[in-house]
Amino acid sequence: MNACRCFSPAVQQALKCYVYCLVDPRDNKIFYIGKGTGNRVFDHVAEAFKSEAENLKLSIIREIVAAGLQVRFFVIRHNLTADEALLVESTLIDMLTYGQFNTEHVLANIASGHHQWDEGIKSVDELNILYDCEPLERPDNAELLLVSLNRSFDQARAEGVYRRIDAYDITRRYWAIGKSRPNHIKYVLGVYKGVVRTVLRVDSYHWVDCAADGTPFKKPRCCFEGELIDDSSYLNKDVSAYPFGSGGAVRYL
């Protein structure tokens, strides 16, 4: 295991907020990007052996140590404000995970880049779509459920953790709707800041009394099963003409 590492108080004070990476000595590839203060950069190795949690980051660390090697630590930028560190971290994560730039490199982060959906890496065509969207025309032969993705994104943001977006899961669950509604819904449209970002074709549905983490619901909520449609005509359409009610997260069309 990596010998216990820590920065002296003087170094911690000089670093302030910083952005760091963890490197696998077996191939010299970055496998994790993070930000923090104090000795945060070293915490992950200790976590791998104090925690029974299973994720890609911890698995890589355990494999490195089992091979008799040590994780390599690098501080990429330091003497930053918290907001600056957040921006640097998210930019690096975007650069190392953006599909059109990288075919082999995969980070073990559970976090995605800050504002990945709106301010993250975009092609010029995607920027035109993002800021000049065509309005969604009300469908004639399909019943749609519009679901707001703003709340789940903002909740992660409030906790300072930018969860990697699982587009399927955040679109399909957990929706407080009437018991008779799911029978008629053909598509669930995930809406972020007034624009359709995900389209789920509904194959089936079921009801749950609590979330996967055990959080109970006052009333059963609906979970849909189906397939994300990447070339749907509903994608990237402006639905601001169909606002959600005050505090609401669903809207029927």
Coordinates of N, CA and C in Angstrom, one line a residue:
M1 N 0.9 -1.2 0.0 CA 0.0 0.0 0.0 C 0.9 1.2 0.0
N2 N 0.4 2.3 -0.7 CA 1.2 3.6 -0.6 C 1.4 4.0 0.8
A3 N 2.7 4.3 1.1 CA 3.0 4.8 2.4 C 2.1 6.0 2.7
C4 N 1.8 6.2 4.0 CA 0.9 7.3 4.4 C 1.5 8.6 3.9
R5 N 0.8 9.3 3.2 CA 1.2 10.6 2.6 C 0.4 11.7 3.1
C6 N 1.1 12.8 3.3 CA 0.3 14.0 3.7 C 1.2 15.2 3.4
F7 N 0.5 16.4 3.2 CA 1.2 17.6 3.1 C 1.4 18.3 4.4
S8 N 2.5 19.0 4.6 CA 2.7 19.7 5.8 C 1.7 20.9 5.9
P9 N 1.5 21.5 7.1 CA 0.6 22.6 7.1 C 1.0 23.8 6.2
A10 N 2.3 24.0 6.1 CA 2.7 25.1 5.2 C 2.4 24.8 3.8
V11 N 2.5 23.6 3.3 CA 2.2 23.2 2.0 C 0.7 23.3 1.7
Q12 N -0.1 22.9 2.7 CA -1.6 23.0 2.6 C -2.0 24.4 2.4
Q13 N -1.4 25.3 3.2 CA -1.8 26.7 3.2 C -1.4 27.3 1.8
A14 N -0.3 26.9 1.3 CA 0.1 27.4 0.0 C -0.7 26.9 -1.2
L15 N -1.2 25.6 -1.1 CA -1.9 25.0 -2.1 C -3.3 25.6 -2.2
K16 N -3.9 26.0 -1.1 CA -5.3 26.4 -1.1 C -6.2 25.3 -1.8
C17 N -7.1 25.7 -2.6 CA -7.9 24.7 -3.4 C -7.0 24.3 -4.6
Y18 N -7.1 23.0 -4.9 CA -6.2 22.5 -6.0 C -7.0 21.4 -6.8
V19 N -6.5 21.2 -8.0 CA -7.0 20.1 -8.8 C -5.9 19.1 -9.0
Y20 N -6.2 17.8 -8.9 CA -5.2 16.8 -8.9 C -5.7 15.6 -9.8
C21 N -4.7 14.7 -10.1 CA -5.0 13.5 -10.8 C -4.3 12.3 -10.1
L22 N -4.9 11.2 -10.3 CA -4.3 9.9 -9.9 C -3.9 9.2 -11.1
V23 N -2.7 8.6 -11.1 CA -2.1 8.0 -12.3 C -1.7 6.5 -12.0
D24 N -2.1 5.7 -12.9 CA -1.8 4.2 -12.8 C -0.4 4.0 -13.2
P25 N 0.5 3.5 -12.4 CA 1.9 3.4 -12.8 C 2.2 2.3 -13.8
R26 N 1.1 1.4 -14.0 CA 1.3 0.3 -14.9 C 1.3 0.8 -16.4
D27 N 0.6 1.9 -16.6 CA 0.5 2.4 -18.0 C 0.6 3.9 -18.1
N28 N 0.9 4.5 -16.9 CA 1.0 6.0 -16.8 C -0.2 6.8 -17.3
K29 N -1.4 6.2 -17.2 CA -2.6 6.8 -17.6 C -3.3 7.4 -16.3
I30 N -3.8 8.6 -16.6 CA -4.7 9.2 -15.5 C -6.0 8.4 -15.4
F31 N -6.3 8.0 -14.2 CA -7.6 7.3 -14.0 C -8.6 8.1 -13.1
Y32 N -8.2 9.2 -12.6 CA -9.1 9.9 -11.7 C -8.7 11.4 -11.7
I33 N -9.7 12.3 -11.8 CA -9.5 13.7 -11.7 C -10.3 14.2 -10.5
G34 N -9.7 15.0 -9.6 CA -10.4 15.5 -8.5 C -10.0 16.9 -8.1
K35 N -10.7 17.5 -7.1 CA -10.4 18.8 -6.6 C -10.5 18.7 -5.0
G36 N -9.8 19.5 -4.4 CA -9.9 19.5 -2.9 C -8.9 20.5 -2.2
T37 N -8.9 20.3 -0.9 CA -7.9 21.1 -0.1 C -7.2 20.1 0.8
G38 N -6.2 20.6 1.5 CA -5.5 19.8 2.5 C -4.9 18.6 1.9
N39 N -5.2 17.4 2.4 CA -4.7 16.1 1.9 C -5.6 15.3 1.1
R40 N -6.6 16.0 0.5 CA -7.6 15.3 -0.3 C -7.0 14.3 -1.3
V41 N -6.0 14.7 -2.0 CA -5.4 13.9 -3.1 C -5.0 12.5 -2.6
F42 N -4.7 12.4 -1.3 CA -4.2 11.1 -0.8 C -5.3 10.2 -0.2
D43 N -6.5 10.8 -0.1 CA -7.6 10.1 0.7 C -8.1 8.9 -0.1
H44 N -8.0 8.8 -1.4 CA -8.6 7.7 -2.1 C -7.9 6.4 -1.9
V45 N -6.6 6.4 -1.7 CA -5.9 5.2 -1.4 C -6.3 4.6 -0.1
A46 N -6.4 5.5 0.9 CA -6.9 5.0 2.2 C -8.3 4.5 2.1
E47 N -9.2 5.2 1.4 CA -10.5 4.7 1.2 C -10.7 3.3 0.6
A48 N -9.8 3.0 -0.3 CA -9.8 1.8 -1.0 C -9.6 0.6 -0.1
F49 N -9.0 0.8 1.1 CA -8.7 -0.3 2.0 C -9.5 -0.1 3.3
K50 N -10.1 1.0 3.5 CA -11.0 1.1 4.7 C -12.4 0.9 4.4
S51 N -12.8 1.1 3.1 CA -14.2 0.9 2.7 C -14.4 -0.4 1.9
E52 N -15.5 -0.9 2.0 CA -15.9 -2.1 1.3 C -16.6 -1.8 0.0
A53 N -16.7 -0.5 -0.3 CA -17.4 0.0 -1.5 C -16.8 -0.5 -2.7
E54 N -17.5 -0.7 -3.8 CA -17.0 -1.2 -5.0 C -17.3 -0.2 -6.1
N55 N -16.3 0.4 -6.7 CA -16.4 1.2 -7.9 C -15.1 1.1 -8.7
L56 N -15.1 1.7 -9.9 CA -13.9 1.5 -10.7 C -12.7 2.2 -10.1
K57 N -12.8 3.4 -9.6 CA -11.7 4.0 -9.0 C -11.0 3.2 -7.9
L58 N -11.8 2.7 -7.0 CA -11.3 1.9 -5.9 C -10.7 0.5 -6.4
S59 N -11.3 0.0 -7.4 CA -10.8 -1.3 -7.9 C -9.4 -1.1 -8.6
I60 N -9.3 0.0 -9.3 CA -8.0 0.3 -9.9 C -6.9 0.5 -8.8
I61 N -7.2 1.2 -7.8 CA -6.2 1.4 -6.7 C -5.9 0.1 -6.0
R62 N -6.8 -0.8 -5.8 CA -6.6 -2.1 -5.2 C -5.7 -2.9 -6.1
E63 N -5.9 -2.9 -7.4 CA -5.1 -3.7 -8.3 C -3.7 -3.2 -8.3
I64 N -3.5 -1.9 -8.3 CA -2.2 -1.3 -8.3 C -1.4 -1.7 -7.1
V65 N -2.0 -1.6 -5.9 CA -1.3 -2.0 -4.7 C -1.1 -3.5 -4.6
A66 N -2.0 -4.3 -5.1 CA -1.8 -5.8 -5.2 C -0.7 -6.2 -6.1
A67 N -0.4 -5.3 -7.0 CA 0.8 -5.6 -7.9 C 2.1 -5.1 -7.3
G68 N 2.1 -4.6 -6.1 CA 3.3 -4.2 -5.5 C 3.7 -2.8 -5.9
L69 N 2.8 -2.0 -6.5 CA 3.1 -0.7 -7.0 C 2.4 0.4 -6.2
Q70 N 2.6 1.6 -6.5 CA 2.0 2.7 -5.8 C 1.3 3.7 -6.8
V71 N 0.2 4.1 -6.4 CA -0.5 5.2 -7.1 C 0.4 6.4 -7.2
R72 N 0.4 7.0 -8.3 CA 1.1 8.3 -8.5 C 0.2 9.5 -8.4
F73 N 0.6 10.5 -7.7 CA -0.2 11.7 -7.4 C 0.4 12.9 -8.1
F74 N -0.5 13.7 -8.8 CA 0.0 14.9 -9.4 C -1.0 16.0 -9.1
V75 N -0.5 17.2 -8.7 CA -1.4 18.4 -8.6 C -1.3 19.2 -9.8
I76 N -2.4 19.4 -10.5 CA -2.4 20.0 -11.8 C -2.4 21.5 -11.8
R77 N -3.2 22.0 -10.9 CA -3.3 23.5 -10.6 C -3.6 23.7 -9.1
H78 N -3.0 24.7 -8.6 CA -3.2 25.0 -7.2 C -3.3 26.5 -7.0
N79 N -3.5 26.9 -5.7 CA -3.7 28.3 -5.4 C -5.0 28.8 -6.1
L80 N -6.0 28.0 -6.0 CA -7.3 28.4 -6.7 C -8.4 28.7 -5.7
T81 N -9.4 29.4 -6.2 CA -10.6 29.6 -5.4 C -11.4 28.3 -5.6
A82 N -12.4 28.1 -4.8 CA -13.3 26.9 -5.0 C -13.9 26.9 -6.3
D83 N -14.4 28.0 -6.8 CA -15.1 28.1 -8.1 C -14.1 27.8 -9.2
E84 N -12.9 28.3 -9.1 CA -11.8 28.1 -10.1 C -11.5 26.6 -10.2
A85 N -11.3 26.0 -9.0 CA -11.0 24.5 -8.9 C -12.1 23.7 -9.6
L86 N -13.4 24.1 -9.4 CA -14.5 23.4 -10.0 C -14.4 23.5 -11.5
L87 N -14.1 24.6 -12.0 CA -14.1 24.8 -13.4 C -12.9 24.0 -14.1
V88 N -11.7 24.1 -13.4 CA -10.6 23.3 -14.0 C -10.9 21.8 -13.9
E89 N -11.4 21.4 -12.8 CA -11.7 19.9 -12.7 C -12.7 19.5 -13.8
S90 N -13.8 20.2 -13.9 CA -14.8 19.8 -14.9 C -14.3 19.9 -16.3
T91 N -13.4 20.9 -16.6 CA -12.8 21.0 -18.0 C -12.0 19.8 -18.3
L92 N -11.1 19.4 -17.3 CA -10.3 18.2 -17.5 C -11.1 16.9 -17.7
I93 N -12.1 16.8 -16.9 CA -12.9 15.6 -17.0 C -13.6 15.5 -18.4
D94 N -14.1 16.7 -18.8 CA -14.7 16.7 -20.2 C -13.7 16.3 -21.2
M95 N -12.5 16.9 -21.1 CA -11.4 16.6 -22.1 C -11.0 15.1 -22.2
L96 N -11.1 14.5 -21.0 CA -10.6 13.1 -20.9 C -11.7 12.1 -21.1
T97 N -13.0 12.5 -21.2 CA -14.1 11.6 -21.4 C -14.9 11.9 -22.6
Y98 N -14.7 13.0 -23.3 CA -15.5 13.3 -24.4 C -15.3 12.3 -25.5
G99 N -16.4 11.6 -25.9 CA -16.3 10.5 -26.8 C -15.6 10.7 -28.1
Q100 N -15.8 11.9 -28.7 CA -15.2 12.1 -30.0 C -13.7 12.5 -29.9
F101 N -13.2 12.7 -28.7 CA -11.8 13.0 -28.6 C -11.0 11.7 -28.2
N102 N -11.6 10.8 -27.4 CA -10.9 9.7 -26.8 C -11.7 8.4 -27.2
T103 N -10.9 7.4 -27.6 CA -11.5 6.1 -28.0 C -11.1 5.0 -26.9
E104 N -10.1 5.3 -26.1 CA -9.6 4.3 -25.2 C -9.6 4.8 -23.8
H105 N -9.5 6.1 -23.6 CA -9.3 6.6 -22.2 C -10.6 6.7 -21.5
V106 N -10.6 6.0 -20.3 CA -11.8 6.1 -19.5 C -11.4 6.5 -18.1
L107 N -12.1 7.5 -17.5 CA -11.8 7.9 -16.2 C -12.7 7.1 -15.2
A108 N -12.2 6.9 -14.0 CA -12.9 6.2 -13.0 C -13.8 7.1 -12.2
N109 N -13.9 8.4 -12.5 CA -14.7 9.3 -11.8 C -16.1 8.9 -11.8
I110 N -16.8 9.1 -10.6 CA -18.3 9.0 -10.6 C -18.9 10.3 -11.0
A111 N -18.0 11.3 -11.2 CA -18.5 12.6 -11.4 C -18.3 13.0 -12.9
S112 N -19.2 13.8 -13.4 CA -19.0 14.4 -14.7 C -18.7 15.8 -14.6
G113 N -18.4 16.4 -15.7 CA -18.0 17.8 -15.7 C -19.1 18.8 -15.3
H114 N -18.8 19.8 -14.6 CA -19.7 20.8 -14.1 C -20.4 21.4 -15.3
H115 N -21.8 21.4 -15.3 CA -22.6 21.9 -16.4 C -22.3 21.2 -17.7
Q116 N -22.1 19.9 -17.6 CA -21.7 19.2 -18.8 C -22.7 19.3 -19.9
W117 N -24.0 19.4 -19.5 CA -25.1 19.5 -20.5 C -25.2 20.8 -21.2
D118 N -24.8 21.9 -20.5 CA -25.0 23.2 -21.2 C -23.7 23.9 -21.5
E119 N -22.7 23.8 -20.6 CA -21.4 24.5 -20.8 C -20.3 23.6 -21.1
G120 N -20.5 22.3 -21.2 CA -19.5 21.3 -21.5 C -19.1 21.4 -23.0
I121 N -18.2 20.4 -23.4 CA -17.7 20.4 -24.7 C -18.9 20.2 -25.7
K122 N -18.9 21.0 -26.7 CA -20.0 20.9 -27.8 C -19.4 21.1 -29.1
S123 N -19.9 20.4 -30.1 CA -19.6 20.8 -31.5 C -20.3 22.0 -31.9
V124 N -19.9 22.7 -33.0 CA -20.6 23.9 -33.3 C -22.1 23.6 -33.7
D125 N -22.4 22.4 -34.2 CA -23.8 22.1 -34.5 C -24.6 21.9 -33.2
E126 N -23.9 21.3 -32.2 CA -24.6 21.2 -30.9 C -24.9 22.5 -30.3
L127 N -23.9 23.4 -30.4 CA -24.1 24.8 -29.8 C -25.3 25.5 -30.5
N128 N -25.5 25.3 -31.8 CA -26.6 25.9 -32.5 C -27.9 25.3 -32.0
I129 N -27.9 23.9 -31.8 CA -29.1 23.3 -31.2 C -29.4 23.8 -29.8
L130 N -28.3 23.9 -29.0 CA -28.5 24.3 -27.6 C -29.1 25.6 -27.4
Y131 N -28.6 26.6 -28.2 CA -29.1 28.0 -28.0 C -30.1 28.5 -29.1
D132 N -30.4 27.7 -30.0 CA -31.4 28.1 -31.0 C -32.2 26.9 -31.4
C133 N -33.0 26.4 -30.4 CA -33.7 25.1 -30.6 C -35.0 25.4 -31.3
E134 N -35.4 24.4 -32.1 CA -36.8 24.5 -32.7 C -37.8 24.1 -31.7
P135 N -39.0 24.7 -31.7 CA -40.0 24.3 -30.7 C -40.6 22.9 -31.0
L136 N -41.0 22.3 -30.0 CA -41.6 21.0 -30.1 C -43.1 21.2 -30.6
E137 N -43.4 20.5 -31.6 CA -44.8 20.6 -32.1 C -45.6 19.5 -31.3
R138 N -46.8 19.9 -30.9 CA -47.6 18.9 -30.2 C -47.9 17.7 -31.0
P139 N -47.6 16.5 -30.5 CA -47.8 15.3 -31.4 C -49.3 15.0 -31.6
D140 N -49.6 14.4 -32.7 CA -50.9 14.0 -33.1 C -51.3 12.6 -32.6
N141 N -50.3 11.7 -32.7 CA -50.6 10.3 -32.4 C -49.7 9.7 -31.4
A142 N -49.1 10.5 -30.5 CA -48.3 9.9 -29.4 C -48.6 10.7 -28.1
E143 N -48.7 10.0 -27.1 CA -48.9 10.6 -25.8 C -47.5 10.7 -25.1
L144 N -47.1 11.9 -24.7 CA -45.8 12.1 -24.1 C -45.9 12.5 -22.7
L145 N -44.8 12.1 -21.9 CA -44.7 12.5 -20.6 C -43.4 13.3 -20.5
L146 N -43.5 14.6 -20.3 CA -42.3 15.4 -20.1 C -41.9 15.4 -18.6
V147 N -40.7 15.1 -18.4 CA -40.2 15.0 -17.0 C -39.0 16.0 -16.8
S148 N -39.0 16.7 -15.7 CA -37.9 17.7 -15.5 C -36.7 17.0 -14.9
L149 N -35.6 17.3 -15.6 CA -34.3 16.7 -15.1 C -33.5 17.8 -14.3
N150 N -34.1 19.0 -14.2 CA -33.4 20.1 -13.5 C -33.1 19.7 -12.0
R151 N -34.1 19.2 -11.4 CA -34.0 18.9 -9.9 C -32.9 18.0 -9.6
S152 N -32.8 16.9 -10.3 CA -31.7 15.9 -10.0 C -30.4 16.5 -10.2
F153 N -30.2 17.2 -11.3 CA -29.0 17.9 -11.6 C -28.6 18.9 -10.5
D154 N -29.6 19.7 -10.1 CA -29.3 20.7 -9.1 C -29.1 20.1 -7.7
Q155 N -29.7 19.0 -7.4 CA -29.5 18.4 -6.1 C -28.0 17.9 -6.0
A156 N -27.5 17.3 -7.1 CA -26.1 16.9 -7.1 C -25.2 18.1 -7.0
R157 N -25.6 19.2 -7.6 CA -24.8 20.4 -7.6 C -24.8 21.0 -6.2
A158 N -25.9 21.0 -5.5 CA -26.0 21.5 -4.2 C -25.1 20.8 -3.2
E159 N -24.8 19.5 -3.4 CA -24.0 18.7 -2.6 C -22.5 18.8 -3.0
G160 N -22.3 19.5 -4.1 CA -20.9 19.6 -4.6 C -20.4 18.4 -5.3
V161 N -21.3 17.5 -5.7 CA -20.9 16.3 -6.4 C -21.6 16.3 -7.7
Y162 N -20.9 16.2 -8.8 CA -21.5 16.3 -10.1 C -21.5 14.8 -10.6
R163 N -22.6 14.2 -10.4 CA -22.7 12.8 -10.7 C -22.7 12.6 -12.3
R164 N -21.9 11.6 -12.7 CA -21.9 11.3 -14.1 C -23.4 11.0 -14.5
I165 N -23.8 11.6 -15.5 CA -25.2 11.5 -15.9 C -25.5 10.1 -16.5
D166 N -26.4 9.4 -15.9 CA -27.0 8.2 -16.4 C -28.3 8.5 -17.0
A167 N -28.3 8.8 -18.3 CA -29.4 9.4 -19.0 C -30.6 8.5 -18.9
Y168 N -30.4 7.2 -19.0 CA -31.5 6.2 -18.9 C -32.2 6.3 -17.6
D169 N -31.4 6.2 -16.5 CA -32.0 6.1 -15.2 C -32.7 7.4 -14.8
I170 N -32.1 8.6 -15.1 CA -32.7 9.8 -14.6 C -34.0 10.1 -15.4
T171 N -34.1 9.5 -16.6 CA -35.3 9.7 -17.4 C -36.4 8.8 -17.0
R172 N -36.1 7.6 -16.6 CA -37.2 6.6 -16.4 C -37.8 6.6 -15.0
R173 N -37.1 7.2 -14.0 CA -37.6 7.1 -12.6 C -37.4 8.3 -11.8
Y174 N -37.9 8.6 -10.7 CA -39.1 8.0 -10.1 C -40.2 9.0 -10.2
W175 N -41.3 8.8 -10.9 CA -42.2 9.8 -11.3 C -43.5 9.6 -10.6
A176 N -44.0 10.7 -9.9 CA -45.3 10.7 -9.2 C -46.4 11.1 -10.2
I177 N -47.0 10.1 -10.7 CA -48.1 10.2 -11.7 C -49.3 9.4 -11.3
G178 N -50.4 9.7 -12.0 CA -51.6 8.9 -11.7 C -51.5 7.5 -12.1
K179 N -52.2 6.6 -11.4 CA -52.1 5.2 -11.7 C -52.5 4.8 -13.1
S180 N -53.4 5.5 -13.7 CA -53.9 5.2 -15.0 C -53.0 5.8 -16.1
R181 N -52.1 6.7 -15.8 CA -51.4 7.4 -16.8 C -50.4 6.5 -17.6
P182 N -49.6 5.7 -17.0 CA -48.6 5.0 -17.7 C -49.1 4.1 -18.9
N183 N -50.4 3.7 -18.8 CA -50.9 2.9 -19.9 C -50.9 3.6 -21.2
H184 N -50.9 4.9 -21.2 CA -51.1 5.7 -22.4 C -49.8 6.3 -22.9
I185 N -48.8 6.3 -22.1 CA -47.6 7.1 -22.4 C -46.7 6.2 -23.3
K186 N -46.3 6.8 -24.5 CA -45.5 6.1 -25.4 C -44.0 6.5 -25.3
Y187 N -43.8 7.8 -24.9 CA -42.4 8.3 -24.8 C -42.3 9.2 -23.6
V188 N -41.2 9.0 -22.9 CA -40.8 9.9 -21.8 C -39.7 10.9 -22.3
L189 N -40.0 12.1 -22.2 CA -39.0 13.1 -22.6 C -38.3 13.8 -21.4
G190 N -37.0 13.6 -21.3 CA -36.3 14.3 -20.2 C -36.0 15.7 -20.6
V191 N -36.4 16.6 -19.8 CA -36.3 18.1 -20.1 C -35.3 18.7 -19.2
Y192 N -34.3 19.4 -19.7 CA -33.3 20.1 -18.9 C -33.3 21.5 -19.4
K193 N -33.6 22.5 -18.5 CA -33.7 23.9 -18.9 C -34.5 24.2 -20.1
G194 N -35.6 23.5 -20.2 CA -36.6 23.9 -21.3 C -36.3 23.2 -22.6
V195 N -35.3 22.3 -22.6 CA -35.0 21.6 -23.9 C -35.0 20.1 -23.7
V196 N -35.5 19.3 -24.6 CA -35.6 17.9 -24.5 C -34.2 17.3 -24.7
R197 N -33.6 16.7 -23.7 CA -32.3 16.1 -23.7 C -32.3 14.6 -23.9
T198 N -33.3 14.0 -23.5 CA -33.4 12.5 -23.6 C -34.8 12.1 -24.0
V199 N -34.8 11.0 -24.8 CA -36.1 10.5 -25.2 C -36.1 9.0 -24.9
L200 N -37.1 8.5 -24.1 CA -37.2 7.1 -23.7 C -38.5 6.6 -24.4
R201 N -38.3 5.6 -25.2 CA -39.5 4.8 -25.7 C -39.9 3.8 -24.7
V202 N -41.2 3.9 -24.3 CA -41.6 3.1 -23.2 C -42.1 1.7 -23.6
D203 N -41.5 0.7 -23.0 CA -41.9 -0.7 -23.3 C -42.7 -1.3 -22.1
S204 N -42.4 -0.8 -20.9 CA -43.2 -1.3 -19.7 C -43.0 -0.4 -18.6
Y205 N -43.6 -0.6 -17.5 CA -43.5 0.2 -16.3 C -43.8 -0.6 -15.1
H206 N -43.4 -0.1 -13.9 CA -43.7 -0.7 -12.6 C -43.7 0.3 -11.6
W207 N -44.3 0.0 -10.4 CA -44.4 1.0 -9.3 C -43.4 0.6 -8.2
V208 N -42.9 1.6 -7.5 CA -42.0 1.3 -6.4 C -42.4 2.2 -5.2
D209 N -42.1 1.7 -4.0 CA -42.4 2.4 -2.8 C -41.2 3.2 -2.3
C210 N -40.1 2.9 -2.8 CA -38.9 3.6 -2.3 C -37.8 3.6 -3.4
A211 N -36.9 4.6 -3.3 CA -35.8 4.7 -4.2 C -34.8 3.6 -4.0
A212 N -33.8 3.5 -4.9 CA -32.8 2.4 -4.8 C -32.0 2.6 -3.5
D213 N -31.8 3.8 -3.0 CA -31.0 4.0 -1.8 C -31.8 3.8 -0.6
G214 N -33.1 3.4 -0.7 CA -34.0 3.2 0.4 C -34.9 4.3 0.8
T215 N -34.7 5.5 0.2 CA -35.6 6.6 0.5 C -37.0 6.3 0.2
P216 N -37.9 6.4 1.2 CA -39.3 6.0 1.0 C -40.1 7.1 0.3
F217 N -41.1 6.8 -0.4 CA -42.0 7.7 -1.1 C -43.3 7.7 -0.3
K218 N -44.0 8.9 -0.3 CA -45.3 9.0 0.4 C -46.3 8.1 -0.4
K219 N -46.2 8.1 -1.7 CA -47.0 7.3 -2.5 C -46.2 6.6 -3.6
P220 N -46.6 5.4 -4.1 CA -45.8 4.7 -5.0 C -45.5 5.6 -6.3
R221 N -44.3 5.4 -6.8 CA -43.9 6.2 -8.0 C -43.6 5.2 -9.1
C222 N -43.7 5.8 -10.3 CA -43.6 5.0 -11.5 C -42.2 5.0 -12.0
C223 N -41.8 3.8 -12.4 CA -40.5 3.6 -13.1 C -40.8 3.0 -14.5
F224 N -40.3 3.6 -15.5 CA -40.5 3.1 -16.9 C -39.3 2.2 -17.3
E225 N -39.5 1.3 -18.2 CA -38.5 0.5 -18.8 C -38.6 0.7 -20.3
G226 N -37.5 0.7 -21.0 CA -37.6 0.9 -22.5 C -36.2 1.2 -23.1
E227 N -36.2 2.0 -24.1 CA -34.9 2.2 -24.8 C -34.8 3.7 -25.1
L228 N -33.6 4.3 -24.8 CA -33.3 5.6 -25.2 C -33.2 5.7 -26.7
I229 N -33.8 6.7 -27.3 CA -33.8 6.9 -28.8 C -32.9 8.1 -29.1
D230 N -31.7 7.8 -29.6 CA -30.7 8.8 -29.9 C -31.0 9.6 -31.1
D231 N -31.9 9.1 -32.0 CA -32.2 9.9 -33.2 C -33.6 10.4 -33.3
S232 N -34.2 10.5 -32.1 CA -35.6 10.9 -32.0 C -35.8 12.3 -32.5
S233 N -36.9 12.5 -33.2 CA -37.3 13.8 -33.7 C -37.6 14.8 -32.6
Y234 N -37.9 14.2 -31.4 CA -38.2 15.0 -30.2 C -37.0 15.6 -29.5
L235 N -35.8 15.0 -29.8 CA -34.6 15.5 -29.1 C -34.2 16.9 -29.5
N236 N -33.7 17.6 -28.5 CA -33.2 19.0 -28.7 C -34.3 20.0 -29.2
K237 N -35.5 19.7 -28.8 CA -36.6 20.6 -29.1 C -36.9 21.5 -27.9
D238 N -37.3 22.7 -28.1 CA -37.7 23.6 -27.1 C -39.1 23.4 -26.7
V239 N -39.3 23.1 -25.4 CA -40.6 22.8 -24.8 C -41.1 23.9 -23.8
S240 N -40.5 25.1 -23.9 CA -40.8 26.1 -23.0 C -42.3 26.5 -23.2
A241 N -42.9 26.2 -24.3 CA -44.3 26.5 -24.4 C -45.2 25.6 -23.6
Y242 N -44.6 24.5 -23.0 CA -45.3 23.6 -22.2 C -44.7 23.6 -20.8
P243 N -44.8 24.6 -20.0 CA -44.1 24.7 -18.7 C -44.6 23.7 -17.7
F244 N -43.7 23.3 -16.8 CA -44.1 22.5 -15.7 C -44.8 23.4 -14.7
G245 N -45.7 22.9 -13.9 CA -46.4 23.6 -12.9 C -45.5 24.0 -11.8
S246 N -45.9 25.0 -11.0 CA -45.0 25.4 -9.9 C -44.6 24.2 -9.0
G247 N -43.3 24.0 -9.0 CA -42.8 22.9 -8.2 C -43.0 21.5 -8.8
G248 N -43.6 21.5 -10.0 CA -43.9 20.2 -10.6 C -42.7 19.7 -11.4
A249 N -42.7 18.4 -11.6 CA -41.6 17.7 -12.3 C -42.1 16.9 -13.5
V250 N -43.5 16.9 -13.7 CA -44.0 16.1 -14.9 C -45.1 17.0 -15.6
R251 N -45.2 16.7 -16.9 CA -46.2 17.4 -17.7 C -46.6 16.5 -18.8
Y252 N -47.9 16.4 -19.1 CA -48.4 15.5 -20.1 C -48.7 16.2 -21.4
L253 N -48.4 15.6 -22.5 CA -48.8 16.1 -23.8 C -49.5 15.0 -24.5

